[in-house]
Coordinates of C-alpha atoms and ligand atoms in Angstrom, one line a residue:
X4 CA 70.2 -22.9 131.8
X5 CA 69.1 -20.1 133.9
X6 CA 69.6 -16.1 133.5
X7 CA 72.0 -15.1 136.2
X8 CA 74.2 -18.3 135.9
X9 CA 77.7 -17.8 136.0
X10 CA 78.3 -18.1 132.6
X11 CA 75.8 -15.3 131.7
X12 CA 77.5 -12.8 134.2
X13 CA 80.9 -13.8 132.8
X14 CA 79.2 -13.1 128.8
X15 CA 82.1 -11.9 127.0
X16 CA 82.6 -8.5 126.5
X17 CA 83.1 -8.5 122.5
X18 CA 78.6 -9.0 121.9
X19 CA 78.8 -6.4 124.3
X20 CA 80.0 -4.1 123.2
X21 CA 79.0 -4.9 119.3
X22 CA 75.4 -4.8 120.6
X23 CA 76.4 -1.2 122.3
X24 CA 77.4 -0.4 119.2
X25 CA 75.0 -1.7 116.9
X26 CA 72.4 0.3 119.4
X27 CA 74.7 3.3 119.2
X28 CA 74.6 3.3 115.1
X29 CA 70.7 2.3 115.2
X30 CA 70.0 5.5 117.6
X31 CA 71.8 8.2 115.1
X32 CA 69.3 6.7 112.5
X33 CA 66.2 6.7 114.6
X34 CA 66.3 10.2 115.2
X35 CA 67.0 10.7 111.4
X36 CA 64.0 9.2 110.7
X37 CA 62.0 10.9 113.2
X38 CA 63.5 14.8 112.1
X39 CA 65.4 14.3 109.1
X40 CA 68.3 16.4 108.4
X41 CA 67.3 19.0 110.6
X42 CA 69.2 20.9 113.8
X43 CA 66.6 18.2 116.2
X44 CA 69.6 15.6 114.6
X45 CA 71.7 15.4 117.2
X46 CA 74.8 15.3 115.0
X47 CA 74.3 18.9 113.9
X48 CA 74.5 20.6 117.6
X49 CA 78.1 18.3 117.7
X50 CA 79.0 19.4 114.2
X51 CA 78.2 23.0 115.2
X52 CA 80.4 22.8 118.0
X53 CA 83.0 21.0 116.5
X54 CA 83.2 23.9 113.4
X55 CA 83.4 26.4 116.5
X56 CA 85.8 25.3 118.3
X57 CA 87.8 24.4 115.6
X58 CA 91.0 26.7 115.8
X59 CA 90.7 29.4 112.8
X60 CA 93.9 28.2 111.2
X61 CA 92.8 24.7 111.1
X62 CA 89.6 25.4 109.6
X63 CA 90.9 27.8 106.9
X64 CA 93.5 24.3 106.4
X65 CA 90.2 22.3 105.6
X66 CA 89.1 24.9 103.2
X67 CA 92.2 26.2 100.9
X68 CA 93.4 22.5 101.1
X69 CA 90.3 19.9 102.0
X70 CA 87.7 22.0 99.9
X71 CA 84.2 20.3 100.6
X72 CA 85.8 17.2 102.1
X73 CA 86.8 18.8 105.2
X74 CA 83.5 19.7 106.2
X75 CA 81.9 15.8 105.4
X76 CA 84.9 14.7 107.1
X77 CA 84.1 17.0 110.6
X78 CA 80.2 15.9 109.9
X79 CA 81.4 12.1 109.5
X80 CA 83.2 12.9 113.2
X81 CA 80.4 14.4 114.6
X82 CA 78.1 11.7 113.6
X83 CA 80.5 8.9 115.0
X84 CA 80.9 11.0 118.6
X85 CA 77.2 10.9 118.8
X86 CA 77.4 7.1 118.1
X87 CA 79.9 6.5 120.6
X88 CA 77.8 8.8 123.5
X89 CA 74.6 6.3 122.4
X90 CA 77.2 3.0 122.6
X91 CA 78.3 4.4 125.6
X92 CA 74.6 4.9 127.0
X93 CA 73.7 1.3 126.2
X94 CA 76.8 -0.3 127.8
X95 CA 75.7 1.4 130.8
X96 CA 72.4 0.0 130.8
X97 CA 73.5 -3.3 129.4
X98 CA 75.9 -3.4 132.7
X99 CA 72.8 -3.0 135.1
X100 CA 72.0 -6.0 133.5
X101 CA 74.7 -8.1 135.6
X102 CA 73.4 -6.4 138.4
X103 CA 69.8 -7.0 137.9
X104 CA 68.5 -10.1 136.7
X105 CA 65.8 -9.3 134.4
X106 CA 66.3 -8.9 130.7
X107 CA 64.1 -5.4 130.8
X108 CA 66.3 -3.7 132.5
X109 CA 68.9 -3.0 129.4
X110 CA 66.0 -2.6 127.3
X111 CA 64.5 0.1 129.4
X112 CA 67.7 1.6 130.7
X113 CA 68.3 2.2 127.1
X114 CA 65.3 3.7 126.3
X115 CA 65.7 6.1 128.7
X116 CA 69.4 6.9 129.0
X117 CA 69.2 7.8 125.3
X118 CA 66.3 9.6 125.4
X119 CA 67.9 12.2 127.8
X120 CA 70.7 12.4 125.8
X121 CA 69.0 12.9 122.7
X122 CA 67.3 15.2 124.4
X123 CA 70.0 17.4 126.4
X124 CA 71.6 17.9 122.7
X125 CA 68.9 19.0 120.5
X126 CA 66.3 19.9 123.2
X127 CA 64.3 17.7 121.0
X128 CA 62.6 14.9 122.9
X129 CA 60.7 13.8 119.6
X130 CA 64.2 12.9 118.3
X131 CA 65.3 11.3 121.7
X132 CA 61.9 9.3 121.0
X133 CA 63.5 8.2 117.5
X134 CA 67.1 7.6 118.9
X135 CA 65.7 6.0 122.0
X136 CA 63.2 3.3 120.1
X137 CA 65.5 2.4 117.6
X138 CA 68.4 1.4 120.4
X139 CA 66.3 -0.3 122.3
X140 CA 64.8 -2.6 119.7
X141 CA 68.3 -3.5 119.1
X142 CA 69.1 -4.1 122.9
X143 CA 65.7 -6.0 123.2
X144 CA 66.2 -8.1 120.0
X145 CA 69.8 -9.0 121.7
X146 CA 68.2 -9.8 125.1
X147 CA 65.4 -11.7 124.2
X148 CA 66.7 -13.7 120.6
X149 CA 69.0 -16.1 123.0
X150 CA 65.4 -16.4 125.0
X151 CA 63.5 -17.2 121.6
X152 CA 66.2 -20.1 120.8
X153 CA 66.2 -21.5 124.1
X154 CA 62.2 -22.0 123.7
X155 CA 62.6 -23.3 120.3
X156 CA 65.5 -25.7 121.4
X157 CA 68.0 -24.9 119.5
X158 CA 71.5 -25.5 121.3
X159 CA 72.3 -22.0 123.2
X160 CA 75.3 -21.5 125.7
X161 CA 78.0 -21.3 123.3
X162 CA 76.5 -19.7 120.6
X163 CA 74.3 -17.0 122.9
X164 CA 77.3 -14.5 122.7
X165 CA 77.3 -14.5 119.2
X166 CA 73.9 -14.9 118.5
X167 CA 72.6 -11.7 120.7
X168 CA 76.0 -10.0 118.9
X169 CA 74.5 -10.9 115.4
X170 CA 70.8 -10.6 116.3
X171 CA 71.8 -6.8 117.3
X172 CA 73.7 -5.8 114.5
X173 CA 70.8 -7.4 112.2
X174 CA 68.1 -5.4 113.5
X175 CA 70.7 -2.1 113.5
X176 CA 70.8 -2.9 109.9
X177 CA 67.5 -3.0 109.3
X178 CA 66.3 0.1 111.9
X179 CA 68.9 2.2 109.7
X180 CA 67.4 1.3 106.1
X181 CA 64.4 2.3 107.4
X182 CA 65.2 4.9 109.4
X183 CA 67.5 6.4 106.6
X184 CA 64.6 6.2 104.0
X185 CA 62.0 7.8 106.5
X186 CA 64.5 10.6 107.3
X187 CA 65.2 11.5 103.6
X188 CA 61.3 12.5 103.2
X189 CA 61.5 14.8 106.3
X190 CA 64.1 16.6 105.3
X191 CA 62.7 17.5 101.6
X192 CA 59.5 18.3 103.7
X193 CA 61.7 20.6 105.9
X194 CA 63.4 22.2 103.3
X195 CA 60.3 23.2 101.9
X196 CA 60.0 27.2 102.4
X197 CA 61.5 27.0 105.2
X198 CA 59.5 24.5 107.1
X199 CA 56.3 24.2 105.5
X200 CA 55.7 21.2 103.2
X201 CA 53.1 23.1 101.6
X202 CA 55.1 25.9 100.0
X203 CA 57.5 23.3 98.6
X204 CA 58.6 25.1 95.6
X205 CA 55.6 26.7 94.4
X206 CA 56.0 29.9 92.4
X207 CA 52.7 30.7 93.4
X208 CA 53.6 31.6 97.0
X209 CA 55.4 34.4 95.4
X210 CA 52.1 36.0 93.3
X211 CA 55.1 36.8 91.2
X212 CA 55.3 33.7 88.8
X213 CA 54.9 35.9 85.4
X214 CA 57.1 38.4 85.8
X215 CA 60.2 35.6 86.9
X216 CA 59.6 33.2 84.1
X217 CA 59.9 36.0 82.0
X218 CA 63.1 37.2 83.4
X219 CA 64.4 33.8 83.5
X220 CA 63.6 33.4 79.8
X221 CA 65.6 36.5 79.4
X222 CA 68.6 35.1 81.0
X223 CA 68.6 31.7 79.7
X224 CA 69.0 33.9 76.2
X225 CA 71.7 35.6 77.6
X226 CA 74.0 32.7 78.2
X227 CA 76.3 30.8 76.6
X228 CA 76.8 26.8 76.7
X229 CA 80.3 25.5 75.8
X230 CA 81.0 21.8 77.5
X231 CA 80.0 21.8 81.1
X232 CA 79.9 25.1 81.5
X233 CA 76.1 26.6 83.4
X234 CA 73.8 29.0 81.9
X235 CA 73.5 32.9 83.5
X236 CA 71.5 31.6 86.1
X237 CA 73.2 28.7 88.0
X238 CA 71.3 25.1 87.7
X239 CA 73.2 24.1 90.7
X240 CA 73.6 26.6 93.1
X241 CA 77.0 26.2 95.5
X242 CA 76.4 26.2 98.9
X243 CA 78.5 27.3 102.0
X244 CA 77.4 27.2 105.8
X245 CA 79.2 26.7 109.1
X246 CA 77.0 23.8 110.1
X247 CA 76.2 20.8 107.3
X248 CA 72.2 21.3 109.0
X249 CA 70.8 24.2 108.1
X250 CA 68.2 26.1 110.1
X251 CA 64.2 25.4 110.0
X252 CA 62.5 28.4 110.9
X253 CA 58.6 28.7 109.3
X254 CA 57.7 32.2 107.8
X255 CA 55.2 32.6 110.7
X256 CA 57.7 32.2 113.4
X257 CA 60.2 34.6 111.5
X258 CA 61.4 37.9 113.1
X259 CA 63.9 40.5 111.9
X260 CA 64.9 42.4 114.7
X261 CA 66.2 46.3 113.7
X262 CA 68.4 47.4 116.9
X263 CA 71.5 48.8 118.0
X264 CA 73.2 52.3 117.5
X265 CA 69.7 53.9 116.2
X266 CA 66.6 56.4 116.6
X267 CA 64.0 53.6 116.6
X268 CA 64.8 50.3 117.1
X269 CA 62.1 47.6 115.8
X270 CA 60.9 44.3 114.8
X271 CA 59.4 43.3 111.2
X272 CA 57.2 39.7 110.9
X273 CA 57.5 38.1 107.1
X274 CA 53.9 39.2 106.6
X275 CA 55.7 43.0 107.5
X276 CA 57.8 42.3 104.3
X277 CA 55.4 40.5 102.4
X278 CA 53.2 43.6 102.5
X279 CA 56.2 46.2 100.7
X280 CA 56.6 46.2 97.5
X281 CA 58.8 43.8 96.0
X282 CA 61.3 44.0 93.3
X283 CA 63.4 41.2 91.4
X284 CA 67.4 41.2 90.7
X285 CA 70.3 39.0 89.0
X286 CA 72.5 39.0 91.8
X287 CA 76.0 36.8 91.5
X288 CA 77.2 35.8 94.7
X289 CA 80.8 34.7 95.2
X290 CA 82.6 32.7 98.2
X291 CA 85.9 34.2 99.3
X292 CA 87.5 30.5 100.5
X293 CA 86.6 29.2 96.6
X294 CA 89.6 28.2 94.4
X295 CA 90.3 30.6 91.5
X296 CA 88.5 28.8 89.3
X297 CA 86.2 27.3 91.3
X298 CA 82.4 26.8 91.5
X299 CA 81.4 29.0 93.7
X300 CA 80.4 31.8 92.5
X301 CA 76.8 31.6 90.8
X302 CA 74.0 33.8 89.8
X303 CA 70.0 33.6 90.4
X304 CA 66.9 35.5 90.3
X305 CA 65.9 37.2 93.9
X306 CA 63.1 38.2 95.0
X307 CA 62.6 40.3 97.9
X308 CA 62.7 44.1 99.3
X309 CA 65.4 46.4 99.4
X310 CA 66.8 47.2 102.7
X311 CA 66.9 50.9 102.4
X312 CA 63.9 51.7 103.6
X313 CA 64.6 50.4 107.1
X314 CA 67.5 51.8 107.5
X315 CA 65.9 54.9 106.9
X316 CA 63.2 54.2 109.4
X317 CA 66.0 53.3 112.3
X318 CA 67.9 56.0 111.7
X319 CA 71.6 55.0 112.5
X320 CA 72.7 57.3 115.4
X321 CA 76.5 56.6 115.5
X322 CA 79.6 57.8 113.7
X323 CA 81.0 54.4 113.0
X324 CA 79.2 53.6 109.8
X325 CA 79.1 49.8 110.5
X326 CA 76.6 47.4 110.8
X327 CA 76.6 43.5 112.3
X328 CA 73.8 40.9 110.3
X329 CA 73.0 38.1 112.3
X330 CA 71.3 34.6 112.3
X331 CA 70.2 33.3 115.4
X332 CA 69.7 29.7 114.0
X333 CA 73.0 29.1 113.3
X334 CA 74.9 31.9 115.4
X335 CA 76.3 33.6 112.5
X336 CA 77.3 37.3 112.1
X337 CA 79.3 39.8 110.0
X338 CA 80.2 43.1 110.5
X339 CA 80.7 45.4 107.5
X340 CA 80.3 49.1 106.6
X341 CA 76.8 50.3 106.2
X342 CA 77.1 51.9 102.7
X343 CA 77.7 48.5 101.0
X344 CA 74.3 47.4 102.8
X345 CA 72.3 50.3 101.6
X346 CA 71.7 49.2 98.3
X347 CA 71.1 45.5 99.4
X348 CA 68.0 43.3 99.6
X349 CA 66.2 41.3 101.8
X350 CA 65.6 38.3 99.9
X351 CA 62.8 35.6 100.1
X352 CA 62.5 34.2 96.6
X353 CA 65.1 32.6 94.5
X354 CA 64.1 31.8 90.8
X355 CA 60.7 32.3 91.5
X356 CA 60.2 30.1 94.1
X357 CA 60.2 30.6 97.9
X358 CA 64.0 30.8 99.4
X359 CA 65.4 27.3 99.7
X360 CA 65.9 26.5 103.4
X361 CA 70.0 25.3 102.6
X362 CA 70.1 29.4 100.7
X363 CA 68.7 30.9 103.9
X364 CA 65.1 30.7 104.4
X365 CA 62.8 32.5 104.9
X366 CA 64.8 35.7 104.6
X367 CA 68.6 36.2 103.3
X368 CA 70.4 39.7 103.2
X369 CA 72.2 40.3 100.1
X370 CA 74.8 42.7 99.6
X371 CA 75.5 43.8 96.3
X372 CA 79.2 43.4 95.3
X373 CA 80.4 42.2 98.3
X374 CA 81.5 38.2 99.0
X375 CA 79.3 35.8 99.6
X376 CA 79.7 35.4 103.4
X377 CA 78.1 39.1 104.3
X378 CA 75.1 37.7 102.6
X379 CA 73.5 36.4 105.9
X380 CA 71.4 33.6 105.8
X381 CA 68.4 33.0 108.2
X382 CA 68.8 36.7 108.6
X383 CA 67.2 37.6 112.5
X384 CA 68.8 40.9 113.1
X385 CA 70.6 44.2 111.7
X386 CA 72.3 45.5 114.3
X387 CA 74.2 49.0 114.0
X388 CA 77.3 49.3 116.0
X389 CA 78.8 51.7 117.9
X390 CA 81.9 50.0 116.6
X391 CA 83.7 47.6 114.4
X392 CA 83.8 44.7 115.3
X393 CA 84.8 41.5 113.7
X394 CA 82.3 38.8 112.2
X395 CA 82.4 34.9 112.5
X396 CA 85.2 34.3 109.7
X397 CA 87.2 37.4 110.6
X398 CA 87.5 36.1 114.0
X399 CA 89.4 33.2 112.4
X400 CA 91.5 34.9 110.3
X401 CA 89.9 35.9 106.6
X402 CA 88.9 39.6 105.6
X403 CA 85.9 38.2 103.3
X404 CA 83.4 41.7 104.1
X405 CA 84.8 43.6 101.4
X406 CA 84.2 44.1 97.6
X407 CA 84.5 40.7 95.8
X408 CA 87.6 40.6 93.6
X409 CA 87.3 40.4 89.7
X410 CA 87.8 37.1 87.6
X411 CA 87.2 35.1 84.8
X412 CA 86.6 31.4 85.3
X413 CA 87.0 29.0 82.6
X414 CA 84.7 26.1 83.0
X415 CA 83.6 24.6 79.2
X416 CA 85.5 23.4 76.7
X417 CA 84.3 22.0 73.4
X418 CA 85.3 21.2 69.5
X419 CA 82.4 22.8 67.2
X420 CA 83.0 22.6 63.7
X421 CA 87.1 22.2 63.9
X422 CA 87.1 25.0 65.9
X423 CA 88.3 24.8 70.1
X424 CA 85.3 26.7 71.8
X425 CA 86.3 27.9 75.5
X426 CA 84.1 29.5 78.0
X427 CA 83.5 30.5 81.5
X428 CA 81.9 33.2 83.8
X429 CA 83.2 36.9 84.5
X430 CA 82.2 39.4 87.4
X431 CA 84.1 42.0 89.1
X432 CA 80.8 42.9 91.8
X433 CA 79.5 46.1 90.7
X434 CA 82.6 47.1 89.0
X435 CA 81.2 45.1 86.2
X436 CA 82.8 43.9 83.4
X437 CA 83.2 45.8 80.0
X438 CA 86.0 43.0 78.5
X439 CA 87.0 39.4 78.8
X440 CA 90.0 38.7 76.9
X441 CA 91.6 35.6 76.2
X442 CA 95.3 33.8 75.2
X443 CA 95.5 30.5 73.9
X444 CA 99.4 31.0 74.0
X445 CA 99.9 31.1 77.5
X446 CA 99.6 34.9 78.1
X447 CA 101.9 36.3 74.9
X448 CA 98.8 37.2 72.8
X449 CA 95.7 38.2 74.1
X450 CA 92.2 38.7 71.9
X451 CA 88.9 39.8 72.7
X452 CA 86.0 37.1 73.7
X453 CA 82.2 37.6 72.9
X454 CA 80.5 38.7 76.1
X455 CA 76.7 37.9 76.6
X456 CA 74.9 41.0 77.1
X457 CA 74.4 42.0 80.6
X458 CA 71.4 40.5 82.7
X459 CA 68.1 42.6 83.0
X460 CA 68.2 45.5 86.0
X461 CA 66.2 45.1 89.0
X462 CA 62.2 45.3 88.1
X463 CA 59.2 44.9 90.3
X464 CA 57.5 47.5 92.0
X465 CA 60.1 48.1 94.3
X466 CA 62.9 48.3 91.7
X467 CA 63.9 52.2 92.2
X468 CA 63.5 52.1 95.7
X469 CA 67.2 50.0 96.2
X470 CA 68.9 52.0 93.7
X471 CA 68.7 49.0 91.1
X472 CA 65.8 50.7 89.2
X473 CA 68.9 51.0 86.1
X474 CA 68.0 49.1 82.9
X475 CA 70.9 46.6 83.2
X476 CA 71.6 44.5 86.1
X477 CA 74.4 45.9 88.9
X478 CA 75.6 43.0 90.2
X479 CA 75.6 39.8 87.9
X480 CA 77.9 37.9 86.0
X481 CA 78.2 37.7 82.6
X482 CA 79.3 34.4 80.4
X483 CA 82.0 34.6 77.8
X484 CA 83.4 32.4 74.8
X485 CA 85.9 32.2 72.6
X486 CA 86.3 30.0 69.7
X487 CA 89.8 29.4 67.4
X488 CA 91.6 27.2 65.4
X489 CA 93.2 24.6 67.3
X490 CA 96.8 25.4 67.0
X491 CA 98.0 21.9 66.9
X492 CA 98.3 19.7 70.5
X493 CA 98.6 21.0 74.1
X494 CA 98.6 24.7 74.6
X495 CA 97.6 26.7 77.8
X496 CA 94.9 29.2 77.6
X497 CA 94.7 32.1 79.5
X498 CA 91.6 34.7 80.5
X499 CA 91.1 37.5 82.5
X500 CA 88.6 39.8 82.8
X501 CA 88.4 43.8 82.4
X502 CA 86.4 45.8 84.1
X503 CA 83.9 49.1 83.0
X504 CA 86.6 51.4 84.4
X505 CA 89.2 49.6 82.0
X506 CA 91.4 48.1 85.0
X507 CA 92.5 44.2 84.4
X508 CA 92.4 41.6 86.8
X509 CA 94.8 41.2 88.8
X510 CA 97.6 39.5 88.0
X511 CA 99.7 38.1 90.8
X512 CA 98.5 35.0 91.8
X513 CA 97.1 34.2 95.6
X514 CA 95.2 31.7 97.4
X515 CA 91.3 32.2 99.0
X516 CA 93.0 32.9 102.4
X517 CA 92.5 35.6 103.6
X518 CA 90.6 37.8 101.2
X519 CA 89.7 35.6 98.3
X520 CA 91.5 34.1 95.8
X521 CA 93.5 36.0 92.8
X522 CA 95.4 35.9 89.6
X523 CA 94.5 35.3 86.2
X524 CA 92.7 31.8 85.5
X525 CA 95.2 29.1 83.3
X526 CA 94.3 26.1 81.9
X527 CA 96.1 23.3 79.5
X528 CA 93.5 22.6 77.1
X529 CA 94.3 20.0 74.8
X530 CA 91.9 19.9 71.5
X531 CA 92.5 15.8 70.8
X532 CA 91.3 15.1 74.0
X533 CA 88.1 17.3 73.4
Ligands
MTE611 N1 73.7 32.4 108.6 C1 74.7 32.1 107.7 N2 74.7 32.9 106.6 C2 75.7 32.7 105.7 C3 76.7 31.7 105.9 C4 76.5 30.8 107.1 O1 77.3 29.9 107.3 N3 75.5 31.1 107.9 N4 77.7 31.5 105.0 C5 78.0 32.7 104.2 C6 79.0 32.4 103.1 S1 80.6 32.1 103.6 C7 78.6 32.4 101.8 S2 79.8 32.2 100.6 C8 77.2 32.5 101.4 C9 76.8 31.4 100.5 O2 75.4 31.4 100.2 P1 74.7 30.2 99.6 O3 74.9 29.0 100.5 O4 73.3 30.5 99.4 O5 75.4 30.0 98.2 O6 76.3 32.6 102.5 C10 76.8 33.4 103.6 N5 75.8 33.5 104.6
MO612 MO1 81.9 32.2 101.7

């Protein structure tokens, strides 16, 4: 039996195309392994896309109704696209194979075919590398394990089909363990400080270790636990980005560029902002497409430098009072007026360690009061405008660049001593909160719950210098708890928060679209199932 014999050119197109496939799969994974879950994956440039072209109503669909989901599912969609272009790649080259007889030819059409397309995606040819070699080990096991059998005798014409078919997908399977594995170590090692496996969650980095471990002492002691409620500071930090990859940028290659409508427009390195003074604050950030009472809306230690002072050395020039932060690495942007940025930070520590690379490193913005999505990740530039304009989620429909809206969340639950223990998280931005009262009659009768104290103010060397130098923190949530005597089976229990000035939360009930979800958070609690 011969290469080229009729019955080879005639091979059936099923191991075809399950070798394409197997080679398609085996790619996505090679690259894994070779840059982890980084933007040189050549999902996340497809995912990317995907998110932005995505109309504005459907995303804001996948948010108020999908949650979480609808972002893994667009990933999961992304990832399979860039399986199909590799299967696609590989049929090609596995078709020059009936033209030429020679069983390098797939193996080396693949190698290069994905290589280029790895490459033209992520501009990342050590990724095309990864794709390339794991595809073309599957195409070369296919080629050559008919060969092997034919030397070793083993019966072949029948069987070759299916044997190249299963050979393929069993060297897939094995290129993807591995190439899953290897990729999960590069990604911790890029996560790390933004890039460098060396500052991988050392407090020392900061030179501030002392000061935040005593501050984080401080606000474990102001916290409540009831059930599965979290501490003041947030154990598990929520997370919410256009693109599932987040950005790698190393402190050395960081630049914050200070342009636009202004006297002086300039450019600060993270040694520029290393060398300020620093200061530390509780800040509670809160996304405007979370459910009432969902989970995200959570509070940490930041360490960084207030913005102030560059705004005062750019001098804004224009009338419109508006400003536009940006990140380059993921092409993100929000406009919103310059007073709420004046008292904001520049943040690159979080709990005393440097800035996690999925919370923005090396440098976030963060705006005191204001939801989540202002707070600019990866920040590379404060532009000043001439005039409004409308950021990323504005241009699809939400108004999330204003103050964040006041609420209560009730998230623990418990039975101490025969007693029904709720609790939960209030914040109303810098409005604070002065009250968080409670029902356990569905809204007829309300009583008081115990509040923790507030969170330490800003501290550090920099602390006055935002306008956070007061005693108690401006911008942090505080826990609350109540505790009563079950009043005998199911009963709802209502909370809602007051703020300092003495207004209640709103009332009426509205979803997170567009402006952030409202309305007084209810919730059956029943104490024999506690
Ligand atoms: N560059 C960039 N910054 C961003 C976002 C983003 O997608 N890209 N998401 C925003 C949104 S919508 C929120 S709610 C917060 C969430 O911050 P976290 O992920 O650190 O919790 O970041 C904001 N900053
Ligand atoms: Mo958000």
């Amino acid at each position: 039996m011969s290469d080229g014999s009729l019955l080879e050119r005639t091979r059936p197109l099923a191991p075809s195309a399950a070798v394409a496939l197997a080679a398609g799969v085996a790619g996505v994974l090679g690259s894994f392994a070779v840059v982890g879950f980084t933007p040189g994956f050549p999902v996340a440039p497809v995912e990317s896309l995907l998110s932005r072209l995505m109309p504005g109503a459907v995303v804001t669909f996948a948010i108020t109704v999908l949650g979480d989901i609808g972002q893994e599912l667009n990933l999961a969609f992304a990832g399979t696209l860039v399986v199909a272009l590799y299967a696609s790649l590989v049929w090609v080259a596995l078709a020059f194979r009936r033209q030429v007889d020679d069983r390098l030819v797939p193996v080396l059409g693949t190698l290069a075919l994905v290589w280029v397309g790895t490459a033209v995606l992520t501009l990342n040819p050590l990724s095309g590398a990864g794709a390339a070699a794991a595809a073309a080990l599957v195409v070369a096991v296919s080629e050559f394990a008919p060969l092997v059998s034919q030397l070793t005798g083993e019966p072949t014409t029948d069987g070759n089909g299916r044997r190249r078919a299963l050979s393929a997908l069993g060297t897939a399977a094995v290129a993807g363990a591995v190439g899953t594995a290897v990729g999960r170590t590069r990604t911790e090692s890029a996560s790390a400080g933004g890039g460098s496996p060396d500052t991988e969650g050392d407090p020392g980095d900061l030179d501030l270790a002392y000061d935040v471990e005593e501050h984080l002492g401080t606000a474990m002691e102001r916290s409540f636990r009831v059930g599965d409620m979290e501490p003041a500071i947030s154990e598990d930090f929520f997370n919410v980005s256009i693109s599932s990859v987040s950005p790698t940028i190393a402190p050395a290659d960081w630049t914050l560029s200070v342009t636009g409508a202004v006297e002086e427009e300039f450019e600060l390195t993270y040694d520029d902002l290393q060398a300020v003074d620093h200061e530390h604050r509780f800040m509670t950030l809160r996304c405007v497409g979370e459910q009432l009472n969902g989970h995200k809306m959570d509070t940490a230690l930041w360490t960084g430098v207030p913005v102030a002072p560059i705004i005062e050395r750019a001098r804004p020039s224009s009338d419109c009072g508006c400003v536009m932060l940006r990140a380059e690495g993921d092409d993100f942007y929000e406009e919103f007026p310059l007073e709420a940025l004046e008292p904001g930070m520049l943040a690159y520590g979080m709990n005393g360690r440097p800035l996690p690379r999925d919370h923005g490193a090396p440098v976030r913005a963060l705006v005191p009061g204001h939801w989540g999505e202002v707070n600019v990740k990866w920040l590379t530039g404060i532009e000043f405008l001439e005039a409004e304009a409308d950021g990323y989620w504005e241009k699809r429909g939400w108004h999330g660049t204003g103050p964040v809206k006041t609420v209560a969340k009730l998230h623990g639950r418990e039975l101490r001593d025969g007693q029904v223990v709720v609790g939960g998280h209030a914040y109303a931005g810098t409005r604070g909160v002065s009250t968080v009262e409670v029902s356990t009659d569905g809204g007829d009768t309300w009583n008081e719950a115990e509040l923790t104290e507030r969170l330490p103010g800003a501290s550090g060397p920099a602390a006055d210098v935002g306008g956070g130098g007061d005693a108690l923190a401006a911008d942090a949530a505080r826990n609350w708890r109540y505790a009563y005597d079950p009043p005998g089976g199911e009963h709802e229990v209502v909370v809602r928060a007051v703020e300092r000035n003495g207004t209640v939360q709103t009332r009426e009930e509205t979803g997170p679209a567009p402006d952030g979800p409202a309305g007084w958070v209810s919730d059956t609690v029943d104490p024999d199932a506690l």
